[in-house]
mmCIF file of C-alpha atoms in Angstrom:
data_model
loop_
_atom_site.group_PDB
_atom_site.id
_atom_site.type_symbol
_atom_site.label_atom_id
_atom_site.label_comp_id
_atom_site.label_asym_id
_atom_site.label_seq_id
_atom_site.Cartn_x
_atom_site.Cartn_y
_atom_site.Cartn_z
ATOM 1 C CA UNK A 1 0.000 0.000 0.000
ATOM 2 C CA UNK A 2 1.104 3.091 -1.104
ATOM 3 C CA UNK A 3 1.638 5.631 2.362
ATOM 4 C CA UNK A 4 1.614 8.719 -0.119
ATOM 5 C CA UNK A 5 0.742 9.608 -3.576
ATOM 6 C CA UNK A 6 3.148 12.457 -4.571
ATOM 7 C CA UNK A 7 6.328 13.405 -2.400
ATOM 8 C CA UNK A 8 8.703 16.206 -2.743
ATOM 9 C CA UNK A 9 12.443 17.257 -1.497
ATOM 10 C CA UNK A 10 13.389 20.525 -2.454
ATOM 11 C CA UNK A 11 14.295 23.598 -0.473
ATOM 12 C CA UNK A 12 11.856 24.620 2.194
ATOM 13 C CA UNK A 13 12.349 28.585 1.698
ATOM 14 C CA UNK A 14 10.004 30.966 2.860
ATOM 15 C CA UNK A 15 8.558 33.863 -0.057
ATOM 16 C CA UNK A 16 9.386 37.369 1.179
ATOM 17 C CA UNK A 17 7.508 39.270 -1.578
ATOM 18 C CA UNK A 18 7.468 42.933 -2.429
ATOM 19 C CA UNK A 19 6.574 44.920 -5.648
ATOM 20 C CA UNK A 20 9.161 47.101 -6.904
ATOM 21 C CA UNK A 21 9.660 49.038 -10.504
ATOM 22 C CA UNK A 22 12.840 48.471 -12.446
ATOM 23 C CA UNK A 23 14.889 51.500 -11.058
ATOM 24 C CA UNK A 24 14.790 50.095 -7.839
ATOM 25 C CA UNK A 25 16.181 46.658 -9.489
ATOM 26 C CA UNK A 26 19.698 48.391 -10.790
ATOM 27 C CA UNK A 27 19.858 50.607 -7.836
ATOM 28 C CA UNK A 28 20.480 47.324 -5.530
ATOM 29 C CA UNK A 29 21.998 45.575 -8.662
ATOM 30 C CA UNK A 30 19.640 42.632 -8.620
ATOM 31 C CA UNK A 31 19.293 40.365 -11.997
ATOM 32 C CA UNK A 32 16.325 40.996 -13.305
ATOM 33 C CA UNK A 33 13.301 37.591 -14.258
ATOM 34 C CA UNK A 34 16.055 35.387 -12.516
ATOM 35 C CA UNK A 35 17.089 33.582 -9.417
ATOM 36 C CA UNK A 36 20.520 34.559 -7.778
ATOM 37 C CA UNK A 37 22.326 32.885 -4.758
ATOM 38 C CA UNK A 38 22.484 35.874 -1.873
ATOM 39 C CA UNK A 39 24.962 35.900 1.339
ATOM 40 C CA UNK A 40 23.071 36.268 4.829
ATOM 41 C CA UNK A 41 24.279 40.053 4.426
ATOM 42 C CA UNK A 42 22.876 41.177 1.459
ATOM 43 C CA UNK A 43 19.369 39.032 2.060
ATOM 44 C CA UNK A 44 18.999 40.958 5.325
ATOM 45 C CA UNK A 45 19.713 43.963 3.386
ATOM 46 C CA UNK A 46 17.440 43.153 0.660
ATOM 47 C CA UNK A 47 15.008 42.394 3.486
ATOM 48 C CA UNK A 48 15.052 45.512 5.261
ATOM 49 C CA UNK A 49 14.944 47.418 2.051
ATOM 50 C CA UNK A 50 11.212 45.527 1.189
ATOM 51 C CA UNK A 51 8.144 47.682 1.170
ATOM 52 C CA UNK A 52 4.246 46.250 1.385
ATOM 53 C CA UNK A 53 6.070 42.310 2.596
ATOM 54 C CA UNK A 54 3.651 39.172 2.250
ATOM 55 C CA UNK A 55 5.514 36.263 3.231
ATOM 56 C CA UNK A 56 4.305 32.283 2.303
ATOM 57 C CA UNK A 57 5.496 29.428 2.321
ATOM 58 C CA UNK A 58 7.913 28.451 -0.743
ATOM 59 C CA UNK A 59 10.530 26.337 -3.006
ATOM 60 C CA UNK A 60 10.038 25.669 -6.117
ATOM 61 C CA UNK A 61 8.718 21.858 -5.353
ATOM 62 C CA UNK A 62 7.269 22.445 -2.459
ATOM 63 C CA UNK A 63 5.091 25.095 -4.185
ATOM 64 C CA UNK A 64 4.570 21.918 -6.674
ATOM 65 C CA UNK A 65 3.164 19.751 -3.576
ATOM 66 C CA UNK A 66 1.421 22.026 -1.802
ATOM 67 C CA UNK A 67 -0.605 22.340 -5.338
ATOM 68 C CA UNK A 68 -0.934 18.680 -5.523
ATOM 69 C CA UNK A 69 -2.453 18.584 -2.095
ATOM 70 C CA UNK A 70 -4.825 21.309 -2.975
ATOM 71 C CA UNK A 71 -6.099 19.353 -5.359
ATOM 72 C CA UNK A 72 -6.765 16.259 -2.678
ATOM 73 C CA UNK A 73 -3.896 14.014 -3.204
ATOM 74 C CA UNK A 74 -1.947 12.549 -0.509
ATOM 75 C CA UNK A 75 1.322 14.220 -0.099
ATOM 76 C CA UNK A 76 4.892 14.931 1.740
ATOM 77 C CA UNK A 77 7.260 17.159 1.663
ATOM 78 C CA UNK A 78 10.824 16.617 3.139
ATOM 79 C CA UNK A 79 12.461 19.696 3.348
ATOM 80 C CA UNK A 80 14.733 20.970 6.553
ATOM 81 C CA UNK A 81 13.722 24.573 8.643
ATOM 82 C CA UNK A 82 15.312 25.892 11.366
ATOM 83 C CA UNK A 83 13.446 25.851 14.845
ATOM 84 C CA UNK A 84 12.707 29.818 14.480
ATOM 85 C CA UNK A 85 9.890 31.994 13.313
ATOM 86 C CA UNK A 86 10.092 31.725 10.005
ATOM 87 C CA UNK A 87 10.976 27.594 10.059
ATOM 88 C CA UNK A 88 7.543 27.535 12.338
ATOM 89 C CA UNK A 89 5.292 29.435 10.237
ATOM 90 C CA UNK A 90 6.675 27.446 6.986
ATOM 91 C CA UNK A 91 6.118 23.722 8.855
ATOM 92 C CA UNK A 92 2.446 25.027 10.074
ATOM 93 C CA UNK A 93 1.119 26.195 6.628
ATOM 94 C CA UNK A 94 2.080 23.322 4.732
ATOM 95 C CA UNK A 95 0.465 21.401 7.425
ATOM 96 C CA UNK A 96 -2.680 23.838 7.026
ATOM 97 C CA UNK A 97 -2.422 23.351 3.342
ATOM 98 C CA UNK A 98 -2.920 19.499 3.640
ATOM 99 C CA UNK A 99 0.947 18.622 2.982
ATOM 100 C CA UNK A 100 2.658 16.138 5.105
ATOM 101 C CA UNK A 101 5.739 18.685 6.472
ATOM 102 C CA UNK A 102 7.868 15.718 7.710
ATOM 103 C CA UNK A 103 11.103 16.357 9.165
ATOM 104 C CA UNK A 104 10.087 18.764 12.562
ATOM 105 C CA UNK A 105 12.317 22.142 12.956
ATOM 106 C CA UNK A 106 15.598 21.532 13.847
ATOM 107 C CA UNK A 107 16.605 22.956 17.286
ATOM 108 C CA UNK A 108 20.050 24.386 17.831
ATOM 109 C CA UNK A 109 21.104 25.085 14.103
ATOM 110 C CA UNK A 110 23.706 27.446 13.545
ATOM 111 C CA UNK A 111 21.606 28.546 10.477
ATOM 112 C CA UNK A 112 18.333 30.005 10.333
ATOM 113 C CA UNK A 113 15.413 29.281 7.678
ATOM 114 C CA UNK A 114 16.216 29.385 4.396
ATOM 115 C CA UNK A 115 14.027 32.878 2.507
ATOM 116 C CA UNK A 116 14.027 34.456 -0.619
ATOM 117 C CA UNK A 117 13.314 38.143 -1.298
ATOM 118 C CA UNK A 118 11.337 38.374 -4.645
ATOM 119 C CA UNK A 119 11.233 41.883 -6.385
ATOM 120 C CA UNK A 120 7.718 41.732 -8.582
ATOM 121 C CA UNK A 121 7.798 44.198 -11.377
ATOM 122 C CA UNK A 122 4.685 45.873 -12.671
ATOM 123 C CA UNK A 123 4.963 43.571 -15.969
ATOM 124 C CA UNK A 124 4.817 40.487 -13.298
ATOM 125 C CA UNK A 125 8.386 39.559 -13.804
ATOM 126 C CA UNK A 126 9.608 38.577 -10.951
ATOM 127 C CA UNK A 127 13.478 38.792 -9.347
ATOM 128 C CA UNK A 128 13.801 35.877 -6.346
ATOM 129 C CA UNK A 129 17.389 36.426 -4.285
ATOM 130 C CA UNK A 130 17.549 33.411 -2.116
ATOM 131 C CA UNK A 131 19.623 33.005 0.907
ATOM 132 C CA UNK A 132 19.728 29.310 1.095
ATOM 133 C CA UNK A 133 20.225 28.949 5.231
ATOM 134 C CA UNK A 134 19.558 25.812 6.880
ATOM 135 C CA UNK A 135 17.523 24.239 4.027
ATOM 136 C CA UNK A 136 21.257 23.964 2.145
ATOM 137 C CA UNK A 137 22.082 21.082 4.652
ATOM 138 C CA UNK A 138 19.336 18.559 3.235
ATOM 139 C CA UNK A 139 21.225 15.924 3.911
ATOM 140 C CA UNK A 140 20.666 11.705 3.100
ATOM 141 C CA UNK A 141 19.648 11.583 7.043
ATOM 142 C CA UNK A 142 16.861 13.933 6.731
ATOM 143 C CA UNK A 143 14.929 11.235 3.946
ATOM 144 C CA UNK A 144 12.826 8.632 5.927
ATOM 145 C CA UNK A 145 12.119 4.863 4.302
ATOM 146 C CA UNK A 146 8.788 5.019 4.938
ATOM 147 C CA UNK A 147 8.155 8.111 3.384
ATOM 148 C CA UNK A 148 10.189 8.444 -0.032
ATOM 149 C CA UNK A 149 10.189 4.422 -0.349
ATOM 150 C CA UNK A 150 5.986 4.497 -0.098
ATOM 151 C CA UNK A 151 5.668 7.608 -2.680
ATOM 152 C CA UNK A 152 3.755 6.246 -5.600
ATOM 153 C CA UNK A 153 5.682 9.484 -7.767
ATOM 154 C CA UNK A 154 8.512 11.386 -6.240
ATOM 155 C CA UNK A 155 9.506 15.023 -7.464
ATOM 156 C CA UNK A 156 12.846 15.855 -7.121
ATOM 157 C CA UNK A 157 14.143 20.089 -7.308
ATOM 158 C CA UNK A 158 17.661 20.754 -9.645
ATOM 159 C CA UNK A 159 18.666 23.344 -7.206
ATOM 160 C CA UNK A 160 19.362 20.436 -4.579
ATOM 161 C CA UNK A 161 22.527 19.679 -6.669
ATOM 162 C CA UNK A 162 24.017 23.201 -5.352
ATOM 163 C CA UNK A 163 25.254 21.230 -2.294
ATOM 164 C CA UNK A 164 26.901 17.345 -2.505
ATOM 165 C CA UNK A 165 24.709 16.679 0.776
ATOM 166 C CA UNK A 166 21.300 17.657 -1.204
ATOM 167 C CA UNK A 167 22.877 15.919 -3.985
ATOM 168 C CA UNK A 168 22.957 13.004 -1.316
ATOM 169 C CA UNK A 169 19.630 13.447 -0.069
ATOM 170 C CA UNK A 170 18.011 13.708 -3.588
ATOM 171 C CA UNK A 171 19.662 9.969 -4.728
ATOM 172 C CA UNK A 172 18.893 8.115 -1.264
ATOM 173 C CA UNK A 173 15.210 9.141 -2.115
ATOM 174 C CA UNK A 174 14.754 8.401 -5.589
ATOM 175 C CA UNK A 175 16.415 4.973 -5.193
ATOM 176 C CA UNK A 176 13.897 4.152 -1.711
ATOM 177 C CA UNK A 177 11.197 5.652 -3.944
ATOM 178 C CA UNK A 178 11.935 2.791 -7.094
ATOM 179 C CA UNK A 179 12.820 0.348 -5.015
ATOM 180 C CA UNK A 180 9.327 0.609 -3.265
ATOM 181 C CA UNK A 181 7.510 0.700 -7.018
ATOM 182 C CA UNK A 182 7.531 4.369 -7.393
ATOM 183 C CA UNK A 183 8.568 6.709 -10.426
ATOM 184 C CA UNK A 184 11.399 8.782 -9.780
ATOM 185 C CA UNK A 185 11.846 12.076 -11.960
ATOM 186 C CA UNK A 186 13.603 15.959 -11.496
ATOM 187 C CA UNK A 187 12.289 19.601 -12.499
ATOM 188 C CA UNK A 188 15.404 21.142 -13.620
ATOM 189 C CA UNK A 189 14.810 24.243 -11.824
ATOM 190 C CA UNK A 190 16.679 27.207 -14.170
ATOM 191 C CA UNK A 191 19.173 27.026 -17.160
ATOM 192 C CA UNK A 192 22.040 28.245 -14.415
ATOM 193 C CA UNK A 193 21.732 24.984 -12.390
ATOM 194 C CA UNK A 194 21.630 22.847 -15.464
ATOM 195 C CA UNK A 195 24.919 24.789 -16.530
ATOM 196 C CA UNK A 196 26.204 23.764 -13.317
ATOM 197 C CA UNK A 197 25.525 20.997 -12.919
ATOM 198 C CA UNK A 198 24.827 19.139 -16.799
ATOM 199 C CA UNK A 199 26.589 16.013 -16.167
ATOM 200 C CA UNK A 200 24.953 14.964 -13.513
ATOM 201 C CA UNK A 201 21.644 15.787 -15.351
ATOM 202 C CA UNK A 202 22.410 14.028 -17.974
ATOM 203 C CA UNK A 203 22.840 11.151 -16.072
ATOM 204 C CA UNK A 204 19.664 11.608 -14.601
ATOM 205 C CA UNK A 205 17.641 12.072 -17.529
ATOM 206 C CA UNK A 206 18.564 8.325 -18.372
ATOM 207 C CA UNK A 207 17.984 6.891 -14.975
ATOM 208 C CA UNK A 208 14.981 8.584 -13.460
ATOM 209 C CA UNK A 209 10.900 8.482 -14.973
ATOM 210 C CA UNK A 210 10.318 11.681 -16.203
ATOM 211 C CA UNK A 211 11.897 15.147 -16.656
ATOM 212 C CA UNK A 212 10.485 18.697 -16.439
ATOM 213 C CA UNK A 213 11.924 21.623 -17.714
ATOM 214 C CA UNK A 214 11.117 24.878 -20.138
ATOM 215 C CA UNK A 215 12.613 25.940 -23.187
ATOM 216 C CA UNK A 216 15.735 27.505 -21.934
ATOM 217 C CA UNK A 217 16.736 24.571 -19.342
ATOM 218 C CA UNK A 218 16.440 21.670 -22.418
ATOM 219 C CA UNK A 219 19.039 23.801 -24.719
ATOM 220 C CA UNK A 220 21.043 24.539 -21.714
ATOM 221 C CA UNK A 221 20.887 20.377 -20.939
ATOM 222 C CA UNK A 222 21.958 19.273 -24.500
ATOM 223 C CA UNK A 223 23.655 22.413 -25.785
ATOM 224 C CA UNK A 224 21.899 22.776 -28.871
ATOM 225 C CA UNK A 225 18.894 24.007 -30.689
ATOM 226 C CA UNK A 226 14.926 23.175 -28.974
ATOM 227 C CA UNK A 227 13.907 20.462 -31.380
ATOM 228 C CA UNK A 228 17.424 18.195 -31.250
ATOM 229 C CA UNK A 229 17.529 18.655 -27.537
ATOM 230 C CA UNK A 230 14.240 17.127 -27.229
ATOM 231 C CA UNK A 231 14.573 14.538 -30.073
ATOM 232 C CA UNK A 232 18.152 13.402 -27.484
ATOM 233 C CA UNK A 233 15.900 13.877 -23.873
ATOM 234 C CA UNK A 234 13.090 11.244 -25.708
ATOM 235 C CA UNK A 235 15.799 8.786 -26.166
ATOM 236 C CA UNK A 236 17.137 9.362 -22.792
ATOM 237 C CA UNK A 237 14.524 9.662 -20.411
ATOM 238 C CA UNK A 238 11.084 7.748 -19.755
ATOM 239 C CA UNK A 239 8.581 10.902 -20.060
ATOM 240 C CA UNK A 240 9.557 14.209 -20.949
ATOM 241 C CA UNK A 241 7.879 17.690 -20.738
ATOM 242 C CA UNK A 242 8.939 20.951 -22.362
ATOM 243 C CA UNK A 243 6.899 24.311 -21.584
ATOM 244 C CA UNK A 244 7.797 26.605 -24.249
ATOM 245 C CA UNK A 245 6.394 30.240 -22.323
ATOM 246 C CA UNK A 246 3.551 31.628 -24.588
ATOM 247 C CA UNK A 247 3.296 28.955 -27.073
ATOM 248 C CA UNK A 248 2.392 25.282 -26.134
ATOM 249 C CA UNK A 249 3.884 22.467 -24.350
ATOM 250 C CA UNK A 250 5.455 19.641 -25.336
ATOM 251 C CA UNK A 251 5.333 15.848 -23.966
ATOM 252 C CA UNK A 252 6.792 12.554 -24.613
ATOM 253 C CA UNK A 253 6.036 9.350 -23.484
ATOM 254 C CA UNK A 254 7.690 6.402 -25.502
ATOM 255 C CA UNK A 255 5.671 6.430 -28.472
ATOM 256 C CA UNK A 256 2.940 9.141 -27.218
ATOM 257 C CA UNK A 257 3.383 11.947 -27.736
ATOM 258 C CA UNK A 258 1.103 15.563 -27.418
ATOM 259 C CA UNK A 259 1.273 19.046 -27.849
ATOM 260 C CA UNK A 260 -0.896 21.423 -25.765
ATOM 261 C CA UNK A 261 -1.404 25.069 -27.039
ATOM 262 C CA UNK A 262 -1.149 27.748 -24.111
ATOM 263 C CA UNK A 263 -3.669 30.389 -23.698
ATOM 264 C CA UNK A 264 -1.984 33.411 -23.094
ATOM 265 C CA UNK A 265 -2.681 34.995 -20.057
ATOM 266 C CA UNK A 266 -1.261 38.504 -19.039
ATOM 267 C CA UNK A 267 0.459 37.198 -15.544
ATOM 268 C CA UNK A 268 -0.414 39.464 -12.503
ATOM 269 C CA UNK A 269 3.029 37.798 -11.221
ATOM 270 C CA UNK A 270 4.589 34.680 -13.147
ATOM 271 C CA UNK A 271 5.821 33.324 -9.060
ATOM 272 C CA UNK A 272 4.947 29.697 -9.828
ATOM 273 C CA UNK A 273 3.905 29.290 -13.013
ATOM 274 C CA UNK A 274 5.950 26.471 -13.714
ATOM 275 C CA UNK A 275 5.301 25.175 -10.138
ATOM 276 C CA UNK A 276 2.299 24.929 -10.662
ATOM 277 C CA UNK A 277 1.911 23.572 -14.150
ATOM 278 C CA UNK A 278 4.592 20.770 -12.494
ATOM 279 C CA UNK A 279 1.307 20.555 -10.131
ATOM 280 C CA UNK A 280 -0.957 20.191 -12.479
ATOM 281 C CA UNK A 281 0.629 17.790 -14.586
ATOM 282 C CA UNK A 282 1.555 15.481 -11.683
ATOM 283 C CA UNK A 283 -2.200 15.173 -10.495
ATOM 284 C CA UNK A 284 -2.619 14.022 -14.389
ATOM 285 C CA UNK A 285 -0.043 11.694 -14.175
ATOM 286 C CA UNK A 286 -1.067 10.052 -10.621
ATOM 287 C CA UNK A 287 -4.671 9.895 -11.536
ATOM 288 C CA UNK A 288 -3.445 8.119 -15.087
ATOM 289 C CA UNK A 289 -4.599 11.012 -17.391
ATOM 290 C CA UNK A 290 -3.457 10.439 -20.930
ATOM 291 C CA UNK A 291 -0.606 12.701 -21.558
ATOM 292 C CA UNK A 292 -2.133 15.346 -23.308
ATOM 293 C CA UNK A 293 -5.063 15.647 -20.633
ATOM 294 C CA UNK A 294 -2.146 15.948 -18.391
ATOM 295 C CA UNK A 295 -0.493 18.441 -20.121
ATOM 296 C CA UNK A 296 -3.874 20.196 -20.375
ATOM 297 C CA UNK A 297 -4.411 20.069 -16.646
ATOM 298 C CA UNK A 298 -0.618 21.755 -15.980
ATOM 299 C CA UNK A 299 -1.532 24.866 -18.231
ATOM 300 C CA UNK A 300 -4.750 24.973 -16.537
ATOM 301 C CA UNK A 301 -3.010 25.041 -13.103
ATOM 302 C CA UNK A 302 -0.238 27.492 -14.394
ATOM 303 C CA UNK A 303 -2.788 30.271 -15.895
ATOM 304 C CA UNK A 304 -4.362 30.435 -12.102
ATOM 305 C CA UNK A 305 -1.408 30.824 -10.300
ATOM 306 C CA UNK A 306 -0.242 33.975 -12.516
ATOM 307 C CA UNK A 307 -3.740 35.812 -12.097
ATOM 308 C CA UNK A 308 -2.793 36.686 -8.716
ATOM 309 C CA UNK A 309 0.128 37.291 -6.002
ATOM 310 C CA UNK A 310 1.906 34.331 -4.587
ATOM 311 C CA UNK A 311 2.909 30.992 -5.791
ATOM 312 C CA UNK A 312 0.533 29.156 -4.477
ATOM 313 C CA UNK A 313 -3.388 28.574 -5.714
ATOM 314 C CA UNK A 314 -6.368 30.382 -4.883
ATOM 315 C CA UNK A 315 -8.910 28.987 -6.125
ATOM 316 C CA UNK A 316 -9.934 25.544 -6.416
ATOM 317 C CA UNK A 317 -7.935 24.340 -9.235
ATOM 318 C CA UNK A 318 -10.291 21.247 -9.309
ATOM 319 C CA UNK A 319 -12.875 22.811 -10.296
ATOM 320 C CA UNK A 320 -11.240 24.525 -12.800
ATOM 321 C CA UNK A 321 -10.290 21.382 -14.256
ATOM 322 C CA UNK A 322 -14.164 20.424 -14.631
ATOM 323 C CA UNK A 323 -14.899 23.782 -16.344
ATOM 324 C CA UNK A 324 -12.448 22.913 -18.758
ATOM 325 C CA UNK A 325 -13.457 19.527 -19.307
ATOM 326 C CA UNK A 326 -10.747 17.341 -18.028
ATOM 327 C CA UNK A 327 -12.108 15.517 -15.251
#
């Protein structure tokens, strides 16, 4: 008997969001539409220089399971917080959110929770500057048997491969979770951490079930143009899924194969789009939706989450999903 239906390890980081116009993104020289790595330093300075803050809990796969319990599946996440404010509130709204938070807040930790300070422009880009704190010391002790060897799916996060002990974490679980019967696969999280780390994805593009990325992460992967990258991912890897932003997405499964068109939606803020499609898709996938109803479901899930603030749904995504037909 399966103890869970979809699991997650990623990076339990709390959202510090703020609204901000592009001056204010070269004054403090942060990236714009990206991700960047930030000391403890320059987050708290980042932190104190936030106007209007919301925070909520985040990480990018978490944001993927808290969806996927939403939407009434069983779930876990295994993700490590510090014993402090911020580690508290994170471990009692995933709880509230009807995600298994499974690892309590570590006491004593030198480092505190992990947070990143997103910057949303008025055109809904947004600019995340993570400080990774404790949730950078995942480590192989933190993943329990009985919960990644019972996950009927496991979703792994790219950015895990930033430290060898989340690298360590990441392979203990996916081999409890096929040993147990379970399917295995990785979101690849941003072209920056393939570029880091492409070997190792490569590698695991042939070994685990399925493989999520956009665009801009399967060139980065295979170092070529869109439609040879994903012509050398469906030899490698059992399913693969390519969201191309404003135009459709692509999926491979063996012989099946669909493409779903995107309805363009102007994004309020784009936080979790591809969260949430992940989301989406996964509750296709676990229910055993065809691929394209699947893929139909993810786009679905990804147009609510941009409509509004926050990476995380509103509304409920399952009855979106009957509005449009798919269940």
């Amino acid at each position: 008997m399966t103890q869970y239906q979809v699991v997650g390890i990623g990076n339990a980081i709390v959202d510090v969001i703020s609204q901000s116009d592009d001056s204010f993104l070269d004054l403090m020289g942060i990236q714009k539409g990206i991700m960047q790595l930030v000391e403890k330093e320059r987050g708290e300075m980042l932190y104190a220089s936030m106007t209007n803050r919301t925070q909520a809990p985040g990480g990018s796969v978490a944001n993927t399971i808290a969806g996927l319990g939403s939407l009434g599946l069983s779930t876990a996440f295994i993700g490590r917080v510090h014993d402090d404010a911020l580690g508290n509130f994170y471990a009692a709204e995933m709880q509230a959110d009807g995600t298994d938070f499974v690892n309590p807040p570590v006491a004593g930790g030198e480092l505190p929770t992990s947070r990143s300070m997103i910057f949303v422009s008025p055109d809904g880009e947004r600019s995340m500057n993570t400080y990774l704190g404790i949730s950078a010391e995942l480590g192989p002790e933190d993943v329990s048997d009985d919960v990644a060897g019972q996950a009927q799916l496991l979703f792994l996060e790219g950015y895990l491969y930033d430290k060898p002990k989340g690298k360590e974490a990441f392979e203990a679980a996916a081999r409890l979770c096929r040993a147990g019967g379970g399917k295995a696969g990785i979101a690849l999280s941003d072209p920056f951490c393939v570029e880091r780390h492409r070997d190792d994805f490569r590698r695991l593009v042939k070994e685990l079930d399925y493989v999520i990325g956009n665009e801009h992460e399967w060139q980065s992967l295979y170092q070529t143009d869109l439609s040879s990258a994903l012509e050398q991912a469906a030899q490698d890897a059992g399913m693969v899924v390519c969201t191309r932003s404003g135009h459709d997405v692509v999926l491979v499964r063996g012989e099946e194969e669909a493409i779903v068109p995107v309805n363009e939606v102007v994004p309020v803020d784009a936080t979790g789009a591809g969260d949430q499609f992940a989301a989406g898709f996964l509750y296709g996938v676990a229910t055993g939706q065809p691929l394209e109803v699947a893929g139909r479901m993810g786009c679905v899930a990804a147009a609510e989450v941009i409509g509004h603030y926050g990476a995380r749904p509103e509304k409920e995504v399952k009855a979106l999903f009957r509005d449009a037909g798919l269940i």
